[in-house]
Short mmCIF file of C-alpha atoms and ligand atoms in Angstrom, two decimals:
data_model
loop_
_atom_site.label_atom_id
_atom_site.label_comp_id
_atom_site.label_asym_id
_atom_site.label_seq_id
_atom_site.Cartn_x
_atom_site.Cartn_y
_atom_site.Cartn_z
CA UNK A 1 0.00 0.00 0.00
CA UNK A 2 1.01 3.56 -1.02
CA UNK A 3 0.41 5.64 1.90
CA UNK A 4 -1.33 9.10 0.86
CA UNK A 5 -3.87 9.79 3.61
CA UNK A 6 -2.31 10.09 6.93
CA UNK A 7 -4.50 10.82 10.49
CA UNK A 8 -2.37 12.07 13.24
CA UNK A 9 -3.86 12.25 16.92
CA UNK A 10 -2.43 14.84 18.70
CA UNK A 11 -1.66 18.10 17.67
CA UNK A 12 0.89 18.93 20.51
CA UNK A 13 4.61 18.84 19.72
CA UNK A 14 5.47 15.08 18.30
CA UNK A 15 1.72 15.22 16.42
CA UNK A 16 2.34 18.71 14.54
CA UNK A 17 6.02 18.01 13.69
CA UNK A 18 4.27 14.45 11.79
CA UNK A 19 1.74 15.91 10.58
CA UNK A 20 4.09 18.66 8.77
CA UNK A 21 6.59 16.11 7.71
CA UNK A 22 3.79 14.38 6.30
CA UNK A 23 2.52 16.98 4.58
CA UNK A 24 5.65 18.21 3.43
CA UNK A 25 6.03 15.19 1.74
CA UNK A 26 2.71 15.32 -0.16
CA UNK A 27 0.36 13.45 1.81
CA UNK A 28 -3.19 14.53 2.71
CA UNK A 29 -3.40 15.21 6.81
CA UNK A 30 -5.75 15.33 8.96
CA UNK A 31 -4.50 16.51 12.68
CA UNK A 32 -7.12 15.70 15.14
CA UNK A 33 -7.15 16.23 18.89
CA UNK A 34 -9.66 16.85 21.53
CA UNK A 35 -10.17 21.01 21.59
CA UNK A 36 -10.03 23.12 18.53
CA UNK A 37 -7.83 25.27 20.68
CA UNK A 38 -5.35 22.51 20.80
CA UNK A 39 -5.67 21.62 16.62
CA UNK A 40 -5.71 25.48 15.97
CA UNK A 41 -2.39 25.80 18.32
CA UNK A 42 -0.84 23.06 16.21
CA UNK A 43 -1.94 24.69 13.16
CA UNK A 44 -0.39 27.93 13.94
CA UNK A 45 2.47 26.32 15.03
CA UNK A 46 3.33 24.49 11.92
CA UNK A 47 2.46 27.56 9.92
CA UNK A 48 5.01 29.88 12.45
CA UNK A 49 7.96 27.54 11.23
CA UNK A 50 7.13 27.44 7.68
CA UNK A 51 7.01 31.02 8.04
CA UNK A 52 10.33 31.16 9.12
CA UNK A 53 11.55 28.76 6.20
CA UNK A 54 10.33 31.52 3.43
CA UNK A 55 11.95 34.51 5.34
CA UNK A 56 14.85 32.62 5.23
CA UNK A 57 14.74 31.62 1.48
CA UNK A 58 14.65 28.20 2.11
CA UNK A 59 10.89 27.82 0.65
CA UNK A 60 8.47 30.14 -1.48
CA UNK A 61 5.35 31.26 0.19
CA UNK A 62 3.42 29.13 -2.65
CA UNK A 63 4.84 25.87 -1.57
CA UNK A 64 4.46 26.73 1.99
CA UNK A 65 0.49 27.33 0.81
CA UNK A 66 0.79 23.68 -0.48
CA UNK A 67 1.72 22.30 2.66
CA UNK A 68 -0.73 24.24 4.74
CA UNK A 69 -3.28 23.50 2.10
CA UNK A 70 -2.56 19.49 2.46
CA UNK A 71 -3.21 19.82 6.20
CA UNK A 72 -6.98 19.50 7.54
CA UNK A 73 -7.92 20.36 11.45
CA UNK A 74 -10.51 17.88 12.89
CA UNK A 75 -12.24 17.73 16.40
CA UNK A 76 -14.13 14.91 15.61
CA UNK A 77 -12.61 11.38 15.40
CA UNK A 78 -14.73 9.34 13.20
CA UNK A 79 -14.20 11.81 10.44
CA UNK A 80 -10.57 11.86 11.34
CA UNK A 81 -9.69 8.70 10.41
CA UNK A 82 -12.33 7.32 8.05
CA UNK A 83 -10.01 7.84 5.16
CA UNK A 84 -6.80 7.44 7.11
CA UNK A 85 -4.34 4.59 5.00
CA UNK A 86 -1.98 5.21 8.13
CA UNK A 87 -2.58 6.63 11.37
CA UNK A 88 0.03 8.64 13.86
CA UNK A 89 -1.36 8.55 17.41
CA UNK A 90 0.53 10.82 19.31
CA UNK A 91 -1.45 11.55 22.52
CA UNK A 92 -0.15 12.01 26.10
CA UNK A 93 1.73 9.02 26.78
CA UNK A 94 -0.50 7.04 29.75
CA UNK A 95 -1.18 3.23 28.79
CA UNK A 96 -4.83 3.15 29.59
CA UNK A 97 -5.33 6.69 27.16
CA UNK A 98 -3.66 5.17 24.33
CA UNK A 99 -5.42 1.67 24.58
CA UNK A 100 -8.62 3.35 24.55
CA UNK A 101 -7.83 5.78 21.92
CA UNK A 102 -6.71 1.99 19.39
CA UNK A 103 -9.82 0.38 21.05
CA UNK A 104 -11.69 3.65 19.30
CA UNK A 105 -9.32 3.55 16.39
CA UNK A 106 -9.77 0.06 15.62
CA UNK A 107 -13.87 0.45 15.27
CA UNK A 108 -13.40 3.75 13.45
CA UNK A 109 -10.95 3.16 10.58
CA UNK A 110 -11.24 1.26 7.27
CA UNK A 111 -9.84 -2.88 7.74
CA UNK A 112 -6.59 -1.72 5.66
CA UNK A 113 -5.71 0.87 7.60
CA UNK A 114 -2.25 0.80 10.00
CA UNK A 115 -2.61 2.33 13.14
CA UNK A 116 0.79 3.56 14.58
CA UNK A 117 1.71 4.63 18.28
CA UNK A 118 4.16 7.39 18.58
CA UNK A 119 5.11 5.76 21.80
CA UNK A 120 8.15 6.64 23.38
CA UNK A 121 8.57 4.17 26.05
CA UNK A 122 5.26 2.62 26.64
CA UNK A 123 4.91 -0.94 25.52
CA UNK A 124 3.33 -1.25 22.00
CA UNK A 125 2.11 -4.91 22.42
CA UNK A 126 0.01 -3.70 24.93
CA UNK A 127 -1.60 -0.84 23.42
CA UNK A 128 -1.80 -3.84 20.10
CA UNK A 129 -3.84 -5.73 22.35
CA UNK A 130 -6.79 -3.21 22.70
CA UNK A 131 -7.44 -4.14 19.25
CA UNK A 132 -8.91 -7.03 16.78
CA UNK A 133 -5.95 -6.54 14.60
CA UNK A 134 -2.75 -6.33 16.44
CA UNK A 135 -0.92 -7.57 12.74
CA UNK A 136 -1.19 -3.73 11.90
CA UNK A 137 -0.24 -2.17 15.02
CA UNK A 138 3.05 -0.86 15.11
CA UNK A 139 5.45 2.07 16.57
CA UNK A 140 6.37 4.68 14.77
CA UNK A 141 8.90 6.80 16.95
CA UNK A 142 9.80 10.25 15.71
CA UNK A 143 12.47 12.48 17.35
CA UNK A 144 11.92 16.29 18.84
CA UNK A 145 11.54 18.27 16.61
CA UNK A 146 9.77 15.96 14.40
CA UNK A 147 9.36 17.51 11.44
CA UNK A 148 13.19 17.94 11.10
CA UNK A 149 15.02 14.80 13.07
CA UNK A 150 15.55 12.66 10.03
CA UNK A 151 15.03 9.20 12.76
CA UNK A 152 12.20 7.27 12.93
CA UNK A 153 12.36 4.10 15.23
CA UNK A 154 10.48 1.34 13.68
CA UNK A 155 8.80 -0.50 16.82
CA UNK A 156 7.84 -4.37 16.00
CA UNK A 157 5.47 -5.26 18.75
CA UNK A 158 4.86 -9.42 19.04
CA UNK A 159 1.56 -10.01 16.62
CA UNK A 160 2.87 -7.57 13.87
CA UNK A 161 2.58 -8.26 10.43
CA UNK A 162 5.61 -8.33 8.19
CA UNK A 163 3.40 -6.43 5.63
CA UNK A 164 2.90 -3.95 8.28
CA UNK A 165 6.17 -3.31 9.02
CA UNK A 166 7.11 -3.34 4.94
CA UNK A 167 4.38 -0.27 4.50
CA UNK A 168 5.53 1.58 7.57
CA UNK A 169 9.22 1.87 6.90
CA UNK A 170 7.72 2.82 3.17
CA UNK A 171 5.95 5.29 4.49
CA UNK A 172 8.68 6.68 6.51
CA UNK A 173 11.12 6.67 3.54
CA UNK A 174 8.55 8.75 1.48
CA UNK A 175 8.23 11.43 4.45
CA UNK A 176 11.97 12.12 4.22
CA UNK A 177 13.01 9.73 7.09
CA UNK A 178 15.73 7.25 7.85
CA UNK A 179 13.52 4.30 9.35
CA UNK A 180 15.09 1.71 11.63
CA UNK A 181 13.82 -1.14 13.35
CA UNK A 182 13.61 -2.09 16.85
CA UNK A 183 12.05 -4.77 19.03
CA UNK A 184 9.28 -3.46 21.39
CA UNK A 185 11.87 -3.20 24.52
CA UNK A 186 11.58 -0.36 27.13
CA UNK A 187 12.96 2.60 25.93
CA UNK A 188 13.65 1.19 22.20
CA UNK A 189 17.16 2.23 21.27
CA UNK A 190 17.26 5.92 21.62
CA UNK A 191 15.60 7.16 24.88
CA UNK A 192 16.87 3.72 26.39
CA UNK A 193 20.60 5.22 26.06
CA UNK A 194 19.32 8.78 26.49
CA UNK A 195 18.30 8.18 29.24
CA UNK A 196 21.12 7.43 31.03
CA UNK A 197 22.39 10.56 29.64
CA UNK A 198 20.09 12.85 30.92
CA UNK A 199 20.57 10.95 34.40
CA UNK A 200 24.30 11.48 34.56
CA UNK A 201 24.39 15.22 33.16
CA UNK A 202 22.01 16.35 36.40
CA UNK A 203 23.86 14.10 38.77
CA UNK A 204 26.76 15.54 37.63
CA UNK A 205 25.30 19.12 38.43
CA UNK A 206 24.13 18.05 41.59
CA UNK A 207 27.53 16.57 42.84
CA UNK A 208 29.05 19.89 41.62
CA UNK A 209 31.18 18.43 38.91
CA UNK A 210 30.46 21.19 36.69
CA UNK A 211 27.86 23.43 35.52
CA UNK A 212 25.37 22.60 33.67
CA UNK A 213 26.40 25.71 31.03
CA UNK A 214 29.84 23.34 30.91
CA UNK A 215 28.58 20.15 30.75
CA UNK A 216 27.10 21.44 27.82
CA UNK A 217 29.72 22.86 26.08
CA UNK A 218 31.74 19.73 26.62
CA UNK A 219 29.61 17.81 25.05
CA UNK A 220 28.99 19.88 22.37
CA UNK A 221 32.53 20.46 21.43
CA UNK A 222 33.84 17.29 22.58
CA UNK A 223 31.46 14.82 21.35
CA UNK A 224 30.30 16.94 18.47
CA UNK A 225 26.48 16.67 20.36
CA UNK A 226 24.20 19.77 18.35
CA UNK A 227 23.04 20.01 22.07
CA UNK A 228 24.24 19.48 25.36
CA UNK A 229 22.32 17.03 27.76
CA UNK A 230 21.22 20.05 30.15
CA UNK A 231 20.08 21.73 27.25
CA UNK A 232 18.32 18.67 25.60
CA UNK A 233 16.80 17.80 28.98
CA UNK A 234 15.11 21.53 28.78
CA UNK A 235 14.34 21.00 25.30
CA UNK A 236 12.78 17.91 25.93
CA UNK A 237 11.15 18.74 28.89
CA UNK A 238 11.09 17.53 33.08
CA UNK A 239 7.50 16.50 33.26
CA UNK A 240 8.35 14.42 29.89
CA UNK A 241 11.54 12.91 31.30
CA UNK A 242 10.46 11.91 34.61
CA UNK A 243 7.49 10.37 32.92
CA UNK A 244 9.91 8.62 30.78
CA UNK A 245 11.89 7.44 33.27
CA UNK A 246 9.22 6.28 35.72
CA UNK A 247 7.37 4.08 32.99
CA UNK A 248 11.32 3.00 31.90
CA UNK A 249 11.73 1.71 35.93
CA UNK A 250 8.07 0.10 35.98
CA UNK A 251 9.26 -1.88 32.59
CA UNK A 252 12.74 -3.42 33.59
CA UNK A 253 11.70 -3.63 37.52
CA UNK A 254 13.91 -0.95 38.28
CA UNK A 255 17.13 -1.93 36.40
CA UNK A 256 17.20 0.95 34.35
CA UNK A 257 15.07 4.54 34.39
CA UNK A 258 15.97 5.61 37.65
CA UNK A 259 15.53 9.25 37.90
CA UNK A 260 17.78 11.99 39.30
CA UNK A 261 16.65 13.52 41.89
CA UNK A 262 17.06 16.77 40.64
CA UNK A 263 14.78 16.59 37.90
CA UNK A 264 12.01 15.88 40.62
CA UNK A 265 12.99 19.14 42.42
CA UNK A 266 13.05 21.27 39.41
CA UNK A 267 9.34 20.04 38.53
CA UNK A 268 8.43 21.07 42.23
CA UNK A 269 10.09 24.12 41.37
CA UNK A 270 7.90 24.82 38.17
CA UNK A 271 10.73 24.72 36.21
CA UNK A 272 9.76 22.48 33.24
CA UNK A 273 12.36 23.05 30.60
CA UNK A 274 11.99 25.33 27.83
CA UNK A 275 8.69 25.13 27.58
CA UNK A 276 7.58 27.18 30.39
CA UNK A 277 10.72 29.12 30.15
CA UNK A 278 12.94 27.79 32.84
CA UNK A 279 15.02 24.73 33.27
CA UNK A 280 18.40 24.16 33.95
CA UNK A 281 18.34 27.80 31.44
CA UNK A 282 16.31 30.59 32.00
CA UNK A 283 14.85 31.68 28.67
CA UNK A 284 14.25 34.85 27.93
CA UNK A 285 11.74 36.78 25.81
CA UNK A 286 14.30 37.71 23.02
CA UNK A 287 15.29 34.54 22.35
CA UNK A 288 18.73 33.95 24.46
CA UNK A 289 18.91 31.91 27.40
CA UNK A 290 21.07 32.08 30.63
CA UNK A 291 22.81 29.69 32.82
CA UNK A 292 19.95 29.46 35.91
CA UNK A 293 21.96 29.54 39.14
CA UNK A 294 20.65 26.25 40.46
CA UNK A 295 23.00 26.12 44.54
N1 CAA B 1 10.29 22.72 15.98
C1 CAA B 1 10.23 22.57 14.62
N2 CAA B 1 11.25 22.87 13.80
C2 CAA B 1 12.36 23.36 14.37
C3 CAA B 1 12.50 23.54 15.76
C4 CAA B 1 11.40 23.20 16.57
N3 CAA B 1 11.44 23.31 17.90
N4 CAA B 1 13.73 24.02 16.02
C5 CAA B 1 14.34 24.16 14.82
N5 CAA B 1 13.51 23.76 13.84
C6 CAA B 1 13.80 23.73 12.42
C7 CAA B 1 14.04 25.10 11.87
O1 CAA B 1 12.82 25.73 11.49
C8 CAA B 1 14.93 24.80 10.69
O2 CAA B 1 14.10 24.33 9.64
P1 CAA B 1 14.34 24.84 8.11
O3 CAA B 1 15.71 24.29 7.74
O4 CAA B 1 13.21 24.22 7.33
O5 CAA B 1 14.31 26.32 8.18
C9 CAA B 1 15.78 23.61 11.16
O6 CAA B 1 15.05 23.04 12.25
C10 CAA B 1 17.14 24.01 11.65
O7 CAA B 1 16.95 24.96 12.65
P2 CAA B 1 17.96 26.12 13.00
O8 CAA B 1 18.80 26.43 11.80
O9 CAA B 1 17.21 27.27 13.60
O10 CAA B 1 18.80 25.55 14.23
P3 CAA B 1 19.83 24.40 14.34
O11 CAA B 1 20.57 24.14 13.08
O12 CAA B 1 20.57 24.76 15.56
O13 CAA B 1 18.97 23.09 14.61
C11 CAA B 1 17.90 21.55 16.06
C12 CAA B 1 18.03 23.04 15.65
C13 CAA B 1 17.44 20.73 14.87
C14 CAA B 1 16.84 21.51 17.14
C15 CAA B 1 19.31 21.07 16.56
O14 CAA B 1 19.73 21.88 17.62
C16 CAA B 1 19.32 19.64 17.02
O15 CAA B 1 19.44 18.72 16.23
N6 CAA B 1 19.20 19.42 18.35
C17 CAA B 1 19.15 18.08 18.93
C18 CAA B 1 17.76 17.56 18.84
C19 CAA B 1 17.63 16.17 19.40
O16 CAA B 1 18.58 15.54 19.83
N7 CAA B 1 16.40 15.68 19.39
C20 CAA B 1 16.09 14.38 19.95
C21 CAA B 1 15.56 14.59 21.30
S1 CAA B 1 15.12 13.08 22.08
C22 CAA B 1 13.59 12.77 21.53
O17 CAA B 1 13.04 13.45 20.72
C23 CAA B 1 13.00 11.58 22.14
C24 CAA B 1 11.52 11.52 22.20
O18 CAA B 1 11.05 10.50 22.68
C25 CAA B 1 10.64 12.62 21.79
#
């Protein structure tokens, strides 16, 4: 199957960075979630970066009106997905949401269709199992920011088709992806080893080793890292990492996933990451960010 009608569920930052690669690409989108304010905030968002892309000369405003114009807003699920070849759920990630939202998605969508968890640690044989067809169930895990990290892990729950699996790393070859494949183990390749990363960079600020500002900028000139783990951690976000970790710990009975303490402070802190402006940075209005003096 040719993929051209893609359904993503979630229009917060994982769903709108899919549903613009998608587009991007030349598929038809539809980007559902719960609230028009949430699809409209997706929307915009998608439509601020393309922005960007044209004042930079890197697109023309018509092909940025092409993209847009391949992207459809829904609030309503059935009509979501009832011509979805290939659907992106990429809701808050809590196991009993996401099995309801397949049990839903298996009622709603045509037989053919493949229905795809952007999962980043939860276990995609169990959200399979809220369905009659776990053969097309699969995980399709995209990296932050989606529409630009050229990864996708391909995540082969037990039940899967081989078909299934054939169609999705198709479909993530045609949206401009590199697609690799990976059993359905906690943490898949990527957040299992970033993990510990994150883990070690705020221990390391904790025990005083360095700053987090240096930590950085060793990793970033000494590993050749686009981003240091302090600042990937904000970028990411705390809420999202000690979720991570948590559901990591449940998963391999606590031999991996345990999270530094320090991210718990900082979320009792209301320091998020970048997204509310404050993490192990303080980010400020005009775009720069300084060090946040943490002891
Ligand atoms: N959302 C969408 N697009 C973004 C973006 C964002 N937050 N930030 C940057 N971009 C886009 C820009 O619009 C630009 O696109 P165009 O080329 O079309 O104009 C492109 O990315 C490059 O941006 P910049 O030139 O402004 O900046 P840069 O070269 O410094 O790249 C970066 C920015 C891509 C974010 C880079 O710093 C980077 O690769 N950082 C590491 C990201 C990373 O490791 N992500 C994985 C996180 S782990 C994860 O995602 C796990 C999970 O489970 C979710």
């Amino acid at each position: 199957m040719d993929v051209k009608n893609v359904t993503v569920l979630g229009a917060g930052t994982m769903g709108r960075g899919i549903a613009q690669a998608s587009a991007m690409a030349g598929c038809s989108v539809v980007l559902y979630d719960i609230k028009q304010e949430f699809v409209d905030g997706g929307i915009a968002g998608i439509s601020k970066i393309l922005g960007k892309s044209v004042e930079k000369g890197k697109r023309t405003q018509e092909e940025v009106d092409g993209i847009m114009g391949r992207i459809k807003k829904s609030i309503d699920l059935a009509e979501a997905v009832k011509d979805a070849d290939f659907v992106v759920e990429a809701v808050p990630e809590n196991l009993d949401l996401k099995k309801k939202v397949f049990a839903d998605l298996d009622k709603l969508c045509k037989p053919a269709a493949i229905l795809a968890s952007n999962t980043s640690v939860l276990p995609v044989t169990a959200i399979a199992s809220a369905t009659q067809r776990p053969s097309k169930v699969i995980g399709t895990h995209f990296f932050n920011p989606a529409a630009v990290m050229k990864l996708v892990e391909v995540i082969t729950p037990i039940g899967v088709a081989e078909e299934t699996v054939q169609i999705t790393m198709d479909f993530c070859k045609k949206i401009g992806k590199v697609p690799v494949k990976c059993k359905d183990t906690p943490g898949f390749i990527v957040n299992a080893l970033l993990g510990s990363f994150y883990q070690i960079a705020a221990q390391m600020v904790m025990d005083g080793v360095a700053t987090a500002e240096d930590i950085d900028t060793a990793m970033k000139l000494g590993a050749n890292h686009p981003m240091g783990p302090c600042e990937l951690a904000d970028f990411g976000g705390f809420d999202i990492i000690a979720n991570g970790s948590d559901e990591m710990f449940k998963y391999t009975s606590g031999k991996s996933g345990q999270l530094c303490l320090l991210y718990r402070k900082m979320i009792e802190a209301g320091r998020l990451g970048r997204k509310n402006g404050k993490g192990f940075y303080d980010y400020l209005p005009d775009g720069t960010k300084k060090p946040f003096k943490l002891f």
